[in-house]
Amino acid sequence: MTFIVSRSASSTLHVLKSRWLSVIGRQQHTQSSVEAKLIFTKPPGRLQLNVPTAILIRAYAAFISMSKPKVVFVLGPPGSGKGTQCEKIVKEFGYTHLSAGDLLREERNREGSEYGALIEDNIKNGRIVPVEITCALLENAMNKTKEATGNDRFLIDGFPRNEDNLQGWTNKMSDKVEQQFVLFFECSEQQCTERCLKRGESSGRSDDNAESLKKRFNTYINDTVGIIKHYEEQQLVKKIDASADADKVFERVKAIFAEQK
Ligand SMILES: Nc1ncnc2c1ncn2[C@@H]1O[C@H](COP(=O)(O)OP(=O)(O)OP(=O)(O)O)[C@@H](O)[C@H]1O
Ligand SMILES: Nc1ccn([C@H]2C[C@H](O)[C@@H](COP(=O)(O)O)O2)c(=O)n1
């Protein structure tokens, strides 16, 4: 059996080969000893690996899943500390942090954006922007990051927030990514409101005020809690008590990321 892996001249053959070797190395040498060939071609030369067929097939499945960007969703009420913890995770574990709220604010502020007014109206009233907009911003940011830095591990903060977000992501993105887990920061409405009101003294955010916060919490309870339950049913949720100070919360977060491969 022969598998040909051909890449354009600009791609890095050796990185590809070493990735393959690392997945093949993790496979158990059990049944088949029939040799299969994995040939990497890149003009002008070619490299060849001879591996037992069964191992190569399992390695192929692992390789495909390895090649997909890894995604951790980060959810929790407004002010629970999602952004704060994401910054720490980036420093310690090398993920790229993509905040759906930040991307929407950036798009709202972009000159000539056809969605600016719609986004601001939703943000101010604590409602959720249609998924077509948010999902396109996220996919674009993921692609740009991958291209610019090669990093393909993402913390997607504040998404999916409602059924529309979930459906849109499932239809457009779920096959293109490896969903690692969902990090859920639990914190009381009172504590979160106090944090956001304090942040509002300097953030300049049009929704860090008592009126918008009430609406944002209603949206969280009515729409986002159901999404967290949906992921709980799939055993994907890692829940964290986010009521302690930020460093203590990060100790808990660290333990979760440390147990990932
Ligand atoms: N554990 C903590 N204890 C006290 N204050 C915190 C803690 N974590 C974050 N904060 C502060 O609370 C405010 C909200 O934090 P952060 O922006 O990280 O929350 P968030 O969940 O991303 O909010 P939002 O969803 O509204 O964007 C910030 O001013 C931050 O400095
Ligand atoms: N998936 C999302 C995420 C955010 N928004 C809008 C509505 C939110 O109230 C606002 C602020 O988000 P935050 O920075 O608090 O995460 O952004 C949305 O419509 N859809």
PDB file of C-alpha atoms and ligand atoms in Angstrom:
ATOM      1  CA  MET A   1       0.000   0.000   0.000  1.00  0.00           C
ATOM      2  CA  THR A   2       1.378   3.400  -0.910  1.00  0.00           C
ATOM      3  CA  PHE A   3       0.334   6.792   0.456  1.00  0.00           C
ATOM      4  CA  ILE A   4       1.635   9.757  -1.448  1.00  0.00           C
ATOM      5  CA  VAL A   5       1.821  13.050   0.415  1.00  0.00           C
ATOM      6  CA  SER A   6       2.692  15.759  -2.024  1.00  0.00           C
ATOM      7  CA  ARG A   7       3.176  19.383  -1.095  1.00  0.00           C
ATOM      8  CA  SER A   8       3.899  22.513  -3.047  1.00  0.00           C
ATOM      9  CA  ALA A   9       7.523  23.525  -3.337  1.00  0.00           C
ATOM     10  CA  SER A  10       7.035  26.253  -0.715  1.00  0.00           C
ATOM     11  CA  SER A  11       5.723  23.967   2.005  1.00  0.00           C
ATOM     12  CA  THR A  12       7.983  22.516   4.668  1.00  0.00           C
ATOM     13  CA  LEU A  13       8.474  18.893   3.880  1.00  0.00           C
ATOM     14  CA  HIS A  14      10.553  18.149   6.920  1.00  0.00           C
ATOM     15  CA  VAL A  15       8.016  19.582   9.346  1.00  0.00           C
ATOM     16  CA  LEU A  16       5.390  17.433   7.686  1.00  0.00           C
ATOM     17  CA  LYS A  17       7.572  14.370   7.883  1.00  0.00           C
ATOM     18  CA  SER A  18       8.459  14.894  11.531  1.00  0.00           C
ATOM     19  CA  ARG A  19       4.773  15.368  12.382  1.00  0.00           C
ATOM     20  CA  TRP A  20       4.012  12.096  10.675  1.00  0.00           C
ATOM     21  CA  LEU A  21       6.838  10.400  12.478  1.00  0.00           C
ATOM     22  CA  SER A  22       5.543  11.672  15.798  1.00  0.00           C
ATOM     23  CA  VAL A  23       2.023  10.327  15.184  1.00  0.00           C
ATOM     24  CA  ILE A  24       3.337   7.056  13.837  1.00  0.00           C
ATOM     25  CA  GLY A  25       5.527   6.786  16.919  1.00  0.00           C
ATOM     26  CA  ARG A  26       2.456   6.911  19.128  1.00  0.00           C
ATOM     27  CA  GLN A  27       0.749   3.990  17.391  1.00  0.00           C
ATOM     28  CA  GLN A  28       0.865   0.522  18.975  1.00  0.00           C
ATOM     29  CA  HIS A  29       2.720  -2.115  16.961  1.00  0.00           C
ATOM     30  CA  THR A  30       0.106  -4.877  17.183  1.00  0.00           C
ATOM     31  CA  GLN A  31      -1.419  -6.796  14.279  1.00  0.00           C
ATOM     32  CA  SER A  32      -0.228  -6.144  10.764  1.00  0.00           C
ATOM     33  CA  SER A  33       3.389  -6.274   9.827  1.00  0.00           C
ATOM     34  CA  VAL A  34       2.672  -5.693   6.143  1.00  0.00           C
ATOM     35  CA  GLU A  35       4.733  -2.755   5.054  1.00  0.00           C
ATOM     36  CA  ALA A  36       3.109   0.330   3.642  1.00  0.00           C
ATOM     37  CA  LYS A  37       4.893   3.257   2.109  1.00  0.00           C
ATOM     38  CA  LEU A  38       4.359   6.845   2.987  1.00  0.00           C
ATOM     39  CA  ILE A  39       6.026   8.938   0.337  1.00  0.00           C
ATOM     40  CA  PHE A  40       6.561  12.649   0.729  1.00  0.00           C
ATOM     41  CA  THR A  41       7.159  14.308  -2.567  1.00  0.00           C
ATOM     42  CA  LYS A  42       8.511  17.748  -3.063  1.00  0.00           C
ATOM     43  CA  PRO A  43      10.245  18.655  -6.238  1.00  0.00           C
ATOM     44  CA  PRO A  44      12.883  17.694  -6.977  1.00  0.00           C
ATOM     45  CA  GLY A  45      13.255  14.869  -4.420  1.00  0.00           C
ATOM     46  CA  ARG A  46      11.160  12.455  -2.387  1.00  0.00           C
ATOM     47  CA  LEU A  47      11.339  10.874   1.064  1.00  0.00           C
ATOM     48  CA  GLN A  48       9.926   7.489   1.922  1.00  0.00           C
ATOM     49  CA  LEU A  49       8.744   5.876   5.164  1.00  0.00           C
ATOM     50  CA  ASN A  50       8.039   2.157   5.341  1.00  0.00           C
ATOM     51  CA  VAL A  51       5.510   1.448   8.069  1.00  0.00           C
ATOM     52  CA  PRO A  52       3.154  -1.472   8.891  1.00  0.00           C
ATOM     53  CA  THR A  53      -0.185  -0.800   7.175  1.00  0.00           C
ATOM     54  CA  ALA A  54      -2.418  -0.889  10.260  1.00  0.00           C
ATOM     55  CA  ILE A  55      -0.193   1.614  11.996  1.00  0.00           C
ATOM     56  CA  LEU A  56      -0.160   3.902   9.020  1.00  0.00           C
ATOM     57  CA  ILE A  57      -3.940   3.906   8.776  1.00  0.00           C
ATOM     58  CA  ARG A  58      -4.344   4.777  12.478  1.00  0.00           C
ATOM     59  CA  ALA A  59      -1.633   7.371  12.162  1.00  0.00           C
ATOM     60  CA  TYR A  60      -3.432   8.895   9.193  1.00  0.00           C
ATOM     61  CA  ALA A  61      -6.595   9.386  11.264  1.00  0.00           C
ATOM     62  CA  ALA A  62      -4.539  10.944  14.064  1.00  0.00           C
ATOM     63  CA  PHE A  63      -2.671  13.137  11.605  1.00  0.00           C
ATOM     64  CA  ILE A  64      -5.866  14.513  10.064  1.00  0.00           C
ATOM     65  CA  SER A  65      -7.212  15.467  13.490  1.00  0.00           C
ATOM     66  CA  MET A  66      -3.802  16.921  14.445  1.00  0.00           C
ATOM     67  CA  SER A  67      -3.859  19.132  11.394  1.00  0.00           C
ATOM     68  CA  LYS A  68      -7.101  20.843  12.378  1.00  0.00           C
ATOM     69  CA  PRO A  69      -6.942  23.992  14.497  1.00  0.00           C
ATOM     70  CA  LYS A  70      -7.657  23.272  18.161  1.00  0.00           C
ATOM     71  CA  VAL A  71     -10.406  25.314  19.758  1.00  0.00           C
ATOM     72  CA  VAL A  72     -11.353  25.989  23.378  1.00  0.00           C
ATOM     73  CA  PHE A  73     -14.553  27.974  23.880  1.00  0.00           C
ATOM     74  CA  VAL A  74     -14.489  30.275  26.898  1.00  0.00           C
ATOM     75  CA  LEU A  75     -17.884  31.075  28.400  1.00  0.00           C
ATOM     76  CA  GLY A  76     -19.279  32.698  31.532  1.00  0.00           C
ATOM     77  CA  PRO A  77     -21.329  35.730  32.521  1.00  0.00           C
ATOM     78  CA  PRO A  78     -20.202  39.254  31.630  1.00  0.00           C
ATOM     79  CA  GLY A  79     -17.349  40.221  33.943  1.00  0.00           C
ATOM     80  CA  SER A  80     -16.591  36.686  35.114  1.00  0.00           C
ATOM     81  CA  GLY A  81     -12.969  37.188  34.014  1.00  0.00           C
ATOM     82  CA  LYS A  82     -12.882  35.425  30.638  1.00  0.00           C
ATOM     83  CA  GLY A  83     -10.614  38.007  28.997  1.00  0.00           C
ATOM     84  CA  THR A  84      -8.349  38.267  32.049  1.00  0.00           C
ATOM     85  CA  GLN A  85      -7.828  34.512  32.222  1.00  0.00           C
ATOM     86  CA  CYS A  86      -7.399  34.182  28.454  1.00  0.00           C
ATOM     87  CA  GLU A  87      -4.457  36.608  28.588  1.00  0.00           C
ATOM     88  CA  LYS A  88      -2.812  34.425  31.208  1.00  0.00           C
ATOM     89  CA  ILE A  89      -3.457  31.235  29.225  1.00  0.00           C
ATOM     90  CA  VAL A  90      -1.886  32.850  26.149  1.00  0.00           C
ATOM     91  CA  LYS A  91       1.291  33.623  28.116  1.00  0.00           C
ATOM     92  CA  GLU A  92       1.579  30.230  29.765  1.00  0.00           C
ATOM     93  CA  PHE A  93       0.239  27.868  27.112  1.00  0.00           C
ATOM     94  CA  GLY A  94       0.738  29.663  23.786  1.00  0.00           C
ATOM     95  CA  TYR A  95      -2.845  29.805  22.553  1.00  0.00           C
ATOM     96  CA  THR A  96      -4.152  32.710  20.489  1.00  0.00           C
ATOM     97  CA  HIS A  97      -6.983  34.591  22.170  1.00  0.00           C
ATOM     98  CA  LEU A  98      -9.902  35.598  19.973  1.00  0.00           C
ATOM     99  CA  SER A  99     -12.652  37.492  21.763  1.00  0.00           C
ATOM    100  CA  ALA A 100     -15.918  37.560  19.814  1.00  0.00           C
ATOM    101  CA  GLY A 101     -16.856  40.807  21.596  1.00  0.00           C
ATOM    102  CA  ASP A 102     -13.507  42.440  20.680  1.00  0.00           C
ATOM    103  CA  LEU A 103     -13.825  41.363  17.049  1.00  0.00           C
ATOM    104  CA  LEU A 104     -17.348  42.781  16.906  1.00  0.00           C
ATOM    105  CA  ARG A 105     -16.237  46.076  18.468  1.00  0.00           C
ATOM    106  CA  GLU A 106     -13.376  46.263  15.962  1.00  0.00           C
ATOM    107  CA  GLU A 107     -15.784  45.637  13.078  1.00  0.00           C
ATOM    108  CA  ARG A 108     -18.205  48.245  14.483  1.00  0.00           C
ATOM    109  CA  ASN A 109     -15.354  50.796  14.503  1.00  0.00           C
ATOM    110  CA  ARG A 110     -14.024  49.898  11.061  1.00  0.00           C
ATOM    111  CA  GLU A 111     -14.617  52.696   8.615  1.00  0.00           C
ATOM    112  CA  GLY A 112     -17.063  51.654   5.908  1.00  0.00           C
ATOM    113  CA  SER A 113     -18.354  48.602   7.792  1.00  0.00           C
ATOM    114  CA  GLU A 114     -21.869  47.821   6.667  1.00  0.00           C
ATOM    115  CA  TYR A 115     -22.561  46.214  10.036  1.00  0.00           C
ATOM    116  CA  GLY A 116     -21.382  48.997  12.363  1.00  0.00           C
ATOM    117  CA  ALA A 117     -24.813  50.318  13.369  1.00  0.00           C
ATOM    118  CA  LEU A 118     -26.323  46.850  13.730  1.00  0.00           C
ATOM    119  CA  ILE A 119     -23.457  45.676  15.934  1.00  0.00           C
ATOM    120  CA  GLU A 120     -23.624  48.743  18.186  1.00  0.00           C
ATOM    121  CA  ASP A 121     -27.401  48.454  18.566  1.00  0.00           C
ATOM    122  CA  ASN A 122     -27.034  44.835  19.680  1.00  0.00           C
ATOM    123  CA  ILE A 123     -24.088  45.502  21.998  1.00  0.00           C
ATOM    124  CA  LYS A 124     -25.760  48.408  23.773  1.00  0.00           C
ATOM    125  CA  ASN A 125     -28.898  46.384  24.333  1.00  0.00           C
ATOM    126  CA  GLY A 126     -27.065  43.263  25.419  1.00  0.00           C
ATOM    127  CA  ARG A 127     -28.382  41.292  22.462  1.00  0.00           C
ATOM    128  CA  ILE A 128     -26.410  38.836  20.365  1.00  0.00           C
ATOM    129  CA  VAL A 129     -25.298  39.798  16.865  1.00  0.00           C
ATOM    130  CA  PRO A 130     -26.361  37.397  14.045  1.00  0.00           C
ATOM    131  CA  VAL A 131     -23.915  34.522  13.755  1.00  0.00           C
ATOM    132  CA  GLU A 132     -23.093  35.081  10.082  1.00  0.00           C
ATOM    133  CA  ILE A 133     -21.238  38.246  11.104  1.00  0.00           C
ATOM    134  CA  THR A 134     -19.520  36.840  14.201  1.00  0.00           C
ATOM    135  CA  CYS A 135     -18.579  33.507  12.655  1.00  0.00           C
ATOM    136  CA  ALA A 136     -17.069  35.198   9.592  1.00  0.00           C
ATOM    137  CA  LEU A 137     -14.997  37.471  11.853  1.00  0.00           C
ATOM    138  CA  LEU A 138     -13.791  34.487  13.869  1.00  0.00           C
ATOM    139  CA  GLU A 139     -12.908  32.375  10.836  1.00  0.00           C
ATOM    140  CA  ASN A 140     -11.101  35.291   9.257  1.00  0.00           C
ATOM    141  CA  ALA A 141      -9.110  35.945  12.443  1.00  0.00           C
ATOM    142  CA  MET A 142      -8.210  32.253  12.743  1.00  0.00           C
ATOM    143  CA  ASN A 143      -6.990  32.101   9.153  1.00  0.00           C
ATOM    144  CA  LYS A 144      -4.992  35.309   9.487  1.00  0.00           C
ATOM    145  CA  THR A 145      -3.369  34.094  12.713  1.00  0.00           C
ATOM    146  CA  LYS A 146      -2.471  30.735  11.192  1.00  0.00           C
ATOM    147  CA  GLU A 147      -0.955  32.446   8.169  1.00  0.00           C
ATOM    148  CA  ALA A 148       0.971  35.060  10.137  1.00  0.00           C
ATOM    149  CA  THR A 149       2.198  32.999  13.091  1.00  0.00           C
ATOM    150  CA  GLY A 150       1.566  29.339  12.333  1.00  0.00           C
ATOM    151  CA  ASN A 151      -0.332  29.104  15.629  1.00  0.00           C
ATOM    152  CA  ASP A 152      -3.419  26.947  15.340  1.00  0.00           C
ATOM    153  CA  ARG A 153      -4.604  26.744  18.941  1.00  0.00           C
ATOM    154  CA  PHE A 154      -7.373  29.181  19.761  1.00  0.00           C
ATOM    155  CA  LEU A 155      -9.265  30.395  22.787  1.00  0.00           C
ATOM    156  CA  ILE A 156     -12.585  31.618  21.457  1.00  0.00           C
ATOM    157  CA  ASP A 157     -13.900  33.887  24.172  1.00  0.00           C
ATOM    158  CA  GLY A 158     -17.594  34.777  24.441  1.00  0.00           C
ATOM    159  CA  PHE A 159     -18.821  32.378  21.782  1.00  0.00           C
ATOM    160  CA  PRO A 160     -21.166  30.562  21.165  1.00  0.00           C
ATOM    161  CA  ARG A 161     -23.577  32.687  23.189  1.00  0.00           C
ATOM    162  CA  ASN A 162     -26.975  31.508  21.902  1.00  0.00           C
ATOM    163  CA  GLU A 163     -28.673  28.913  19.706  1.00  0.00           C
ATOM    164  CA  ASP A 164     -28.053  30.980  16.557  1.00  0.00           C
ATOM    165  CA  ASN A 165     -24.297  31.144  17.374  1.00  0.00           C
ATOM    166  CA  LEU A 166     -24.209  27.403  18.035  1.00  0.00           C
ATOM    167  CA  GLN A 167     -26.038  26.456  14.828  1.00  0.00           C
ATOM    168  CA  GLY A 168     -23.977  28.830  12.690  1.00  0.00           C
ATOM    169  CA  TRP A 169     -20.703  27.500  14.101  1.00  0.00           C
ATOM    170  CA  THR A 170     -21.811  23.878  13.770  1.00  0.00           C
ATOM    171  CA  ASN A 171     -22.788  24.353  10.137  1.00  0.00           C
ATOM    172  CA  LYS A 172     -19.754  26.330   9.048  1.00  0.00           C
ATOM    173  CA  MET A 173     -16.869  25.484  11.330  1.00  0.00           C
ATOM    174  CA  SER A 174     -17.297  22.369  13.426  1.00  0.00           C
ATOM    175  CA  ASP A 175     -15.846  20.045  10.751  1.00  0.00           C
ATOM    176  CA  LYS A 176     -12.851  22.326  10.259  1.00  0.00           C
ATOM    177  CA  VAL A 177     -11.685  22.381  13.892  1.00  0.00           C
ATOM    178  CA  GLU A 178     -10.884  20.054  16.767  1.00  0.00           C
ATOM    179  CA  GLN A 179     -13.076  21.095  19.698  1.00  0.00           C
ATOM    180  CA  GLN A 180     -10.927  20.553  22.794  1.00  0.00           C
ATOM    181  CA  PHE A 181     -13.308  21.606  25.566  1.00  0.00           C
ATOM    182  CA  VAL A 182     -15.381  24.481  26.923  1.00  0.00           C
ATOM    183  CA  LEU A 183     -14.008  26.519  29.792  1.00  0.00           C
ATOM    184  CA  PHE A 184     -16.850  27.888  31.908  1.00  0.00           C
ATOM    185  CA  PHE A 185     -16.223  30.601  34.477  1.00  0.00           C
ATOM    186  CA  GLU A 186     -18.892  30.610  37.151  1.00  0.00           C
ATOM    187  CA  CYS A 187     -19.450  33.828  39.114  1.00  0.00           C
ATOM    188  CA  SER A 188     -22.450  35.536  40.731  1.00  0.00           C
ATOM    189  CA  GLU A 189     -24.355  38.319  39.001  1.00  0.00           C
ATOM    190  CA  GLN A 190     -23.609  40.686  41.865  1.00  0.00           C
ATOM    191  CA  GLN A 191     -19.861  40.114  41.767  1.00  0.00           C
ATOM    192  CA  CYS A 192     -19.742  40.312  37.962  1.00  0.00           C
ATOM    193  CA  THR A 193     -21.790  43.511  37.910  1.00  0.00           C
ATOM    194  CA  GLU A 194     -19.453  45.134  40.433  1.00  0.00           C
ATOM    195  CA  ARG A 195     -16.444  44.161  38.310  1.00  0.00           C
ATOM    196  CA  CYS A 196     -17.987  45.508  35.101  1.00  0.00           C
ATOM    197  CA  LEU A 197     -19.108  48.774  36.713  1.00  0.00           C
ATOM    198  CA  LYS A 198     -15.569  49.277  38.010  1.00  0.00           C
ATOM    199  CA  ARG A 199     -14.176  48.435  34.560  1.00  0.00           C
ATOM    200  CA  GLY A 200     -16.694  50.942  33.121  1.00  0.00           C
ATOM    201  CA  GLU A 201     -14.913  53.797  34.922  1.00  0.00           C
ATOM    202  CA  SER A 202     -12.110  53.514  32.347  1.00  0.00           C
ATOM    203  CA  SER A 203     -13.073  51.009  29.612  1.00  0.00           C
ATOM    204  CA  GLY A 204     -15.091  53.391  27.430  1.00  0.00           C
ATOM    205  CA  ARG A 205     -17.395  50.455  26.658  1.00  0.00           C
ATOM    206  CA  SER A 206     -20.965  51.513  25.851  1.00  0.00           C
ATOM    207  CA  ASP A 207     -22.293  48.446  27.694  1.00  0.00           C
ATOM    208  CA  ASP A 208     -20.415  48.708  31.028  1.00  0.00           C
ATOM    209  CA  ASN A 209     -23.293  50.553  32.705  1.00  0.00           C
ATOM    210  CA  ALA A 210     -26.075  49.345  35.014  1.00  0.00           C
ATOM    211  CA  GLU A 211     -28.794  49.452  32.349  1.00  0.00           C
ATOM    212  CA  SER A 212     -26.853  47.520  29.683  1.00  0.00           C
ATOM    213  CA  LEU A 213     -25.529  45.082  32.284  1.00  0.00           C
ATOM    214  CA  LYS A 214     -29.055  44.130  33.347  1.00  0.00           C
ATOM    215  CA  LYS A 215     -29.854  43.309  29.727  1.00  0.00           C
ATOM    216  CA  ARG A 216     -26.568  41.449  29.198  1.00  0.00           C
ATOM    217  CA  PHE A 217     -27.315  39.287  32.224  1.00  0.00           C
ATOM    218  CA  ASN A 218     -30.816  38.530  30.966  1.00  0.00           C
ATOM    219  CA  THR A 219     -29.317  37.417  27.660  1.00  0.00           C
ATOM    220  CA  TYR A 220     -26.751  35.325  29.517  1.00  0.00           C
ATOM    221  CA  ILE A 221     -29.417  33.572  31.609  1.00  0.00           C
ATOM    222  CA  ASN A 222     -31.969  33.146  28.816  1.00  0.00           C
ATOM    223  CA  ASP A 223     -29.607  32.247  25.969  1.00  0.00           C
ATOM    224  CA  THR A 224     -26.080  31.325  27.045  1.00  0.00           C
ATOM    225  CA  VAL A 225     -26.834  29.044  30.000  1.00  0.00           C
ATOM    226  CA  GLY A 226     -28.621  26.667  27.585  1.00  0.00           C
ATOM    227  CA  ILE A 227     -25.506  26.519  25.404  1.00  0.00           C
ATOM    228  CA  ILE A 228     -23.346  25.620  28.412  1.00  0.00           C
ATOM    229  CA  LYS A 229     -25.860  22.868  29.303  1.00  0.00           C
ATOM    230  CA  HIS A 230     -25.652  21.588  25.736  1.00  0.00           C
ATOM    231  CA  TYR A 231     -21.872  21.189  26.069  1.00  0.00           C
ATOM    232  CA  GLU A 232     -22.242  19.728  29.580  1.00  0.00           C
ATOM    233  CA  GLU A 233     -24.340  16.948  28.092  1.00  0.00           C
ATOM    234  CA  GLN A 234     -21.406  16.210  25.804  1.00  0.00           C
ATOM    235  CA  GLN A 235     -19.005  16.167  28.808  1.00  0.00           C
ATOM    236  CA  LEU A 236     -17.028  18.997  27.251  1.00  0.00           C
ATOM    237  CA  VAL A 237     -17.381  21.558  30.032  1.00  0.00           C
ATOM    238  CA  LYS A 238     -14.592  22.352  32.517  1.00  0.00           C
ATOM    239  CA  LYS A 239     -16.218  24.498  35.178  1.00  0.00           C
ATOM    240  CA  ILE A 240     -14.207  26.931  37.247  1.00  0.00           C
ATOM    241  CA  ASP A 241     -15.221  28.947  40.284  1.00  0.00           C
ATOM    242  CA  ALA A 242     -14.209  32.443  39.146  1.00  0.00           C
ATOM    243  CA  SER A 243     -15.134  34.288  42.341  1.00  0.00           C
ATOM    244  CA  ALA A 244     -11.614  34.293  43.807  1.00  0.00           C
ATOM    245  CA  ASP A 245      -8.883  36.746  42.822  1.00  0.00           C
ATOM    246  CA  ALA A 246      -7.479  36.438  39.296  1.00  0.00           C
ATOM    247  CA  ASP A 247      -4.268  34.612  40.279  1.00  0.00           C
ATOM    248  CA  LYS A 248      -6.167  32.033  42.335  1.00  0.00           C
ATOM    249  CA  VAL A 249      -8.587  31.465  39.473  1.00  0.00           C
ATOM    250  CA  PHE A 250      -5.612  30.971  37.152  1.00  0.00           C
ATOM    251  CA  GLU A 251      -4.230  28.225  39.406  1.00  0.00           C
ATOM    252  CA  ARG A 252      -7.435  26.307  38.661  1.00  0.00           C
ATOM    253  CA  VAL A 253      -7.256  27.114  34.962  1.00  0.00           C
ATOM    254  CA  LYS A 254      -3.627  25.987  34.800  1.00  0.00           C
ATOM    255  CA  ALA A 255      -4.474  22.571  36.176  1.00  0.00           C
ATOM    256  CA  ILE A 256      -6.959  22.053  33.342  1.00  0.00           C
ATOM    257  CA  PHE A 257      -4.575  23.078  30.565  1.00  0.00           C
ATOM    258  CA  ALA A 258      -1.693  21.140  32.073  1.00  0.00           C
ATOM    259  CA  GLU A 259      -3.629  17.888  31.716  1.00  0.00           C
ATOM    260  CA  GLN A 260      -4.108  18.444  27.941  1.00  0.00           C
ATOM    261  CA  LYS A 261      -1.638  16.781  25.590  1.00  0.00           C
TER     262      LYS A 261
HETATM  263  N1  LIG B   1     -10.827  37.215  39.572  1.00  0.00           N
HETATM  264  C1  LIG B   1     -11.052  38.526  39.506  1.00  0.00           C
HETATM  265  N2  LIG B   1     -11.245  39.244  40.639  1.00  0.00           N
HETATM  266  C2  LIG B   1     -11.508  40.563  40.575  1.00  0.00           C
HETATM  267  N3  LIG B   1     -11.577  41.285  39.423  1.00  0.00           N
HETATM  268  C3  LIG B   1     -11.393  40.610  38.269  1.00  0.00           C
HETATM  269  C4  LIG B   1     -11.113  39.206  38.255  1.00  0.00           C
HETATM  270  N4  LIG B   1     -10.980  38.818  36.981  1.00  0.00           N
HETATM  271  C5  LIG B   1     -11.158  39.921  36.224  1.00  0.00           C
HETATM  272  N5  LIG B   1     -11.396  40.986  36.991  1.00  0.00           N
HETATM  273  C6  LIG B   1     -11.688  42.359  36.546  1.00  0.00           C
HETATM  274  O1  LIG B   1     -13.081  42.374  36.218  1.00  0.00           O
HETATM  275  C7  LIG B   1     -13.298  43.053  35.014  1.00  0.00           C
HETATM  276  C8  LIG B   1     -13.916  42.097  33.996  1.00  0.00           C
HETATM  277  O2  LIG B   1     -12.937  41.127  33.658  1.00  0.00           O
HETATM  278  P1  LIG B   1     -12.821  40.553  32.194  1.00  0.00           P
HETATM  279  O3  LIG B   1     -12.832  41.654  31.211  1.00  0.00           O
HETATM  280  O4  LIG B   1     -11.694  39.626  32.180  1.00  0.00           O
HETATM  281  O5  LIG B   1     -14.201  39.743  32.137  1.00  0.00           O
HETATM  282  P2  LIG B   1     -14.976  39.135  30.897  1.00  0.00           P
HETATM  283  O6  LIG B   1     -15.649  37.929  31.382  1.00  0.00           O
HETATM  284  O7  LIG B   1     -14.057  39.015  29.740  1.00  0.00           O
HETATM  285  O8  LIG B   1     -16.026  40.299  30.625  1.00  0.00           O
HETATM  286  P3  LIG B   1     -16.935  40.581  29.351  1.00  0.00           P
HETATM  287  O9  LIG B   1     -17.639  39.338  29.002  1.00  0.00           O
HETATM  288  O10 LIG B   1     -17.866  41.624  29.848  1.00  0.00           O
HETATM  289  O11 LIG B   1     -16.031  41.096  28.275  1.00  0.00           O
HETATM  290  C9  LIG B   1     -11.961  43.620  34.568  1.00  0.00           C
HETATM  291  O12 LIG B   1     -11.872  44.959  35.011  1.00  0.00           O
HETATM  292  C10 LIG B   1     -10.942  42.739  35.291  1.00  0.00           C
HETATM  293  O13 LIG B   1      -9.757  43.432  35.591  1.00  0.00           O
HETATM  294  N1  LIG B   2     -20.828  35.827  20.419  1.00  0.00           N
HETATM  295  C1  LIG B   2     -21.031  37.121  20.694  1.00  0.00           C
HETATM  296  C2  LIG B   2     -20.190  37.799  21.591  1.00  0.00           C
HETATM  297  C3  LIG B   2     -20.445  39.118  21.859  1.00  0.00           C
HETATM  298  N2  LIG B   2     -21.477  39.753  21.276  1.00  0.00           N
HETATM  299  C4  LIG B   2     -21.782  41.172  21.562  1.00  0.00           C
HETATM  300  C5  LIG B   2     -22.890  41.276  22.563  1.00  0.00           C
HETATM  301  C6  LIG B   2     -22.176  41.336  23.872  1.00  0.00           C
HETATM  302  O1  LIG B   2     -22.947  41.875  24.904  1.00  0.00           O
HETATM  303  C7  LIG B   2     -21.013  42.233  23.466  1.00  0.00           C
HETATM  304  C8  LIG B   2     -19.841  42.233  24.371  1.00  0.00           C
HETATM  305  O2  LIG B   2     -19.261  40.937  24.437  1.00  0.00           O
HETATM  306  P1  LIG B   2     -18.132  40.643  25.560  1.00  0.00           P
HETATM  307  O3  LIG B   2     -16.979  41.518  25.232  1.00  0.00           O
HETATM  308  O4  LIG B   2     -18.762  40.965  26.854  1.00  0.00           O
HETATM  309  O5  LIG B   2     -17.814  39.189  25.428  1.00  0.00           O
HETATM  310  O6  LIG B   2     -20.668  41.804  22.158  1.00  0.00           O
HETATM  311  C9  LIG B   2     -22.291  39.061  20.389  1.00  0.00           C
HETATM  312  O7  LIG B   2     -23.229  39.626  19.853  1.00  0.00           O
HETATM  313  N3  LIG B   2     -22.024  37.771  20.117  1.00  0.00           N
END
